[in-house]
PDB file of C-alpha atoms in Angstrom:
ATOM      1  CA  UNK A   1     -10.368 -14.266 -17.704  1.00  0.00           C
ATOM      2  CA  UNK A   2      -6.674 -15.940 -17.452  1.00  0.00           C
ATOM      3  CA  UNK A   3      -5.319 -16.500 -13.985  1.00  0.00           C
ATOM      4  CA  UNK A   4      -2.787 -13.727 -14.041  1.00  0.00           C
ATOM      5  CA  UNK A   5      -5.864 -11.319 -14.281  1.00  0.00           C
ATOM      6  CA  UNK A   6      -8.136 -13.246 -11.565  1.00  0.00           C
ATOM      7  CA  UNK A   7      -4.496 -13.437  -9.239  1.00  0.00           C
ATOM      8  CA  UNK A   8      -4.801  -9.383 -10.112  1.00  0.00           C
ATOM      9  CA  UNK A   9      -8.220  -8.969  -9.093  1.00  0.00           C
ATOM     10  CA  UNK A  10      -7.827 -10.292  -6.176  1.00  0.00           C
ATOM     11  CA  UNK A  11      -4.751  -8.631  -5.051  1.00  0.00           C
ATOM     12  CA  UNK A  12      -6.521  -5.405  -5.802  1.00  0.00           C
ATOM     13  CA  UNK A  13      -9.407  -6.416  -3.126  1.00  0.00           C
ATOM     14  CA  UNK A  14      -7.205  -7.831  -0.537  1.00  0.00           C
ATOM     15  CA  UNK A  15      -4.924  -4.313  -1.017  1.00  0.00           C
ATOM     16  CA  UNK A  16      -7.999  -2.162  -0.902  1.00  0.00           C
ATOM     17  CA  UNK A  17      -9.002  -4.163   2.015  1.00  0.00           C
ATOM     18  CA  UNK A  18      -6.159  -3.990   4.383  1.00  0.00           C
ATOM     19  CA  UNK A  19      -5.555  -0.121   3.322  1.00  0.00           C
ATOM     20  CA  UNK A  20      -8.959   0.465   4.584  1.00  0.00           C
ATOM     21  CA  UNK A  21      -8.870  -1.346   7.705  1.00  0.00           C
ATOM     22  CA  UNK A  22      -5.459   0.408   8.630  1.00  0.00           C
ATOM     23  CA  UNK A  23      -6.862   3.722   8.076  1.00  0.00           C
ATOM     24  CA  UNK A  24      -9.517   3.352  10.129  1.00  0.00           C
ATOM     25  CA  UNK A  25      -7.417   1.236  13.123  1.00  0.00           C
ATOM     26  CA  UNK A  26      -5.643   4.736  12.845  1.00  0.00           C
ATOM     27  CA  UNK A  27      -7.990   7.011  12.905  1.00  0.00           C
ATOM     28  CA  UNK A  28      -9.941   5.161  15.785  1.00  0.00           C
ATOM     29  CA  UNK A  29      -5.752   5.254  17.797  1.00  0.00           C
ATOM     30  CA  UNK A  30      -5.716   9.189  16.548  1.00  0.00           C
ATOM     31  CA  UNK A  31      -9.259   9.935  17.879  1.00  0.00           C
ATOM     32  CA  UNK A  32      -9.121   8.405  21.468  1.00  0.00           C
ATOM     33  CA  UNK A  33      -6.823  11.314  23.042  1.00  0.00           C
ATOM     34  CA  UNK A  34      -5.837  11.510  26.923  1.00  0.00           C
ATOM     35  CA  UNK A  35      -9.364  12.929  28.808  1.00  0.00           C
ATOM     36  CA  UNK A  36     -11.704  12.482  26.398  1.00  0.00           C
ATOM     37  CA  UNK A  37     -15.009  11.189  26.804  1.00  0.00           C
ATOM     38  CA  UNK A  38     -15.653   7.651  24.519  1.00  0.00           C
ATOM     39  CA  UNK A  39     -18.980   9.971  23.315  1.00  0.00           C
ATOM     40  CA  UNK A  40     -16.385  12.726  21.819  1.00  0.00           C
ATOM     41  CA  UNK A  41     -14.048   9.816  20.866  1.00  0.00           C
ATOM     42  CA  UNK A  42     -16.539   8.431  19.180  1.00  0.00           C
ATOM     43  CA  UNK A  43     -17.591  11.793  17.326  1.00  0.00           C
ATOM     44  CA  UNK A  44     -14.093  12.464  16.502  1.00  0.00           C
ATOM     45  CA  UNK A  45     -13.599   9.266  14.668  1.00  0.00           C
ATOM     46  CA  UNK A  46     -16.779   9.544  12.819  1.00  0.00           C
ATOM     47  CA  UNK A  47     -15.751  12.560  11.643  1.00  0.00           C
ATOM     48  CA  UNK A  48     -12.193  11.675  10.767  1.00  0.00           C
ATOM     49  CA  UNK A  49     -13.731   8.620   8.931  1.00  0.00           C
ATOM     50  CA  UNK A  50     -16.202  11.041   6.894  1.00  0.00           C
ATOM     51  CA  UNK A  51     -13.142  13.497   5.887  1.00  0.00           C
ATOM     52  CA  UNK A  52     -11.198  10.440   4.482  1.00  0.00           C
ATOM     53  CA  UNK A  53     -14.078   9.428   2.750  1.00  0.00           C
ATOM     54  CA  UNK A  54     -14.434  12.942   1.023  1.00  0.00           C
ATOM     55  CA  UNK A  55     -10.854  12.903   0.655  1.00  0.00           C
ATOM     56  CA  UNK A  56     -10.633   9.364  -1.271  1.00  0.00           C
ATOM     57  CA  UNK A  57     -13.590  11.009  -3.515  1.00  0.00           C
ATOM     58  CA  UNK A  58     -11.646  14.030  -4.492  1.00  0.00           C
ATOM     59  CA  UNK A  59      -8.572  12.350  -5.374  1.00  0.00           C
ATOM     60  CA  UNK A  60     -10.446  10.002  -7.254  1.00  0.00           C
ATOM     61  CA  UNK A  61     -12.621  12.776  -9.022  1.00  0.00           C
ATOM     62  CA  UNK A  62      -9.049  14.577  -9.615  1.00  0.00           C
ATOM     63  CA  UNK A  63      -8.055  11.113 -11.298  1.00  0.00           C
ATOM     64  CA  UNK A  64     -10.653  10.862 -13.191  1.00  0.00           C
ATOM     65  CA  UNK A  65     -10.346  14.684 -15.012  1.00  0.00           C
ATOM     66  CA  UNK A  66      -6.738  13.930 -16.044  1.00  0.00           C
ATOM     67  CA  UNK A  67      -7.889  10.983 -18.218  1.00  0.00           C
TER      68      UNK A  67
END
């Protein structure tokens, strides 16, 4: 492995990072509304998290068929 690929790599990780973090700083903002209780807060979130994480899936599975 050169160092162009290992500089690579490691942008990759610290990109994947930081896009993850965002999206969930996001949908934590998006989930705590104006009289809401921190339990349905909470639940929203989780659920917002769990439909990202399908969605990342499917566009990866999508990805994957067009190779």
């Amino acid at each position: 492995m050169n160092l162009n690929q290992a500089v690579n790599m490691i942008g990759r990780m610290l990109t994947r990072h930081l896009m993850n973090w965002g999206t969930n700083k996001a949908i934590d903002k998006m989930a705590k509304g104006k009289g809401k209780t921190p339990q349905q807060s909470a639940r929203d979130a989780r659920a917002m998290r769990q439909n990202s994480r399908r969605m990342r899936q499917a566009i990866d599975m999508i990805r994957r068929m067009g190779r």
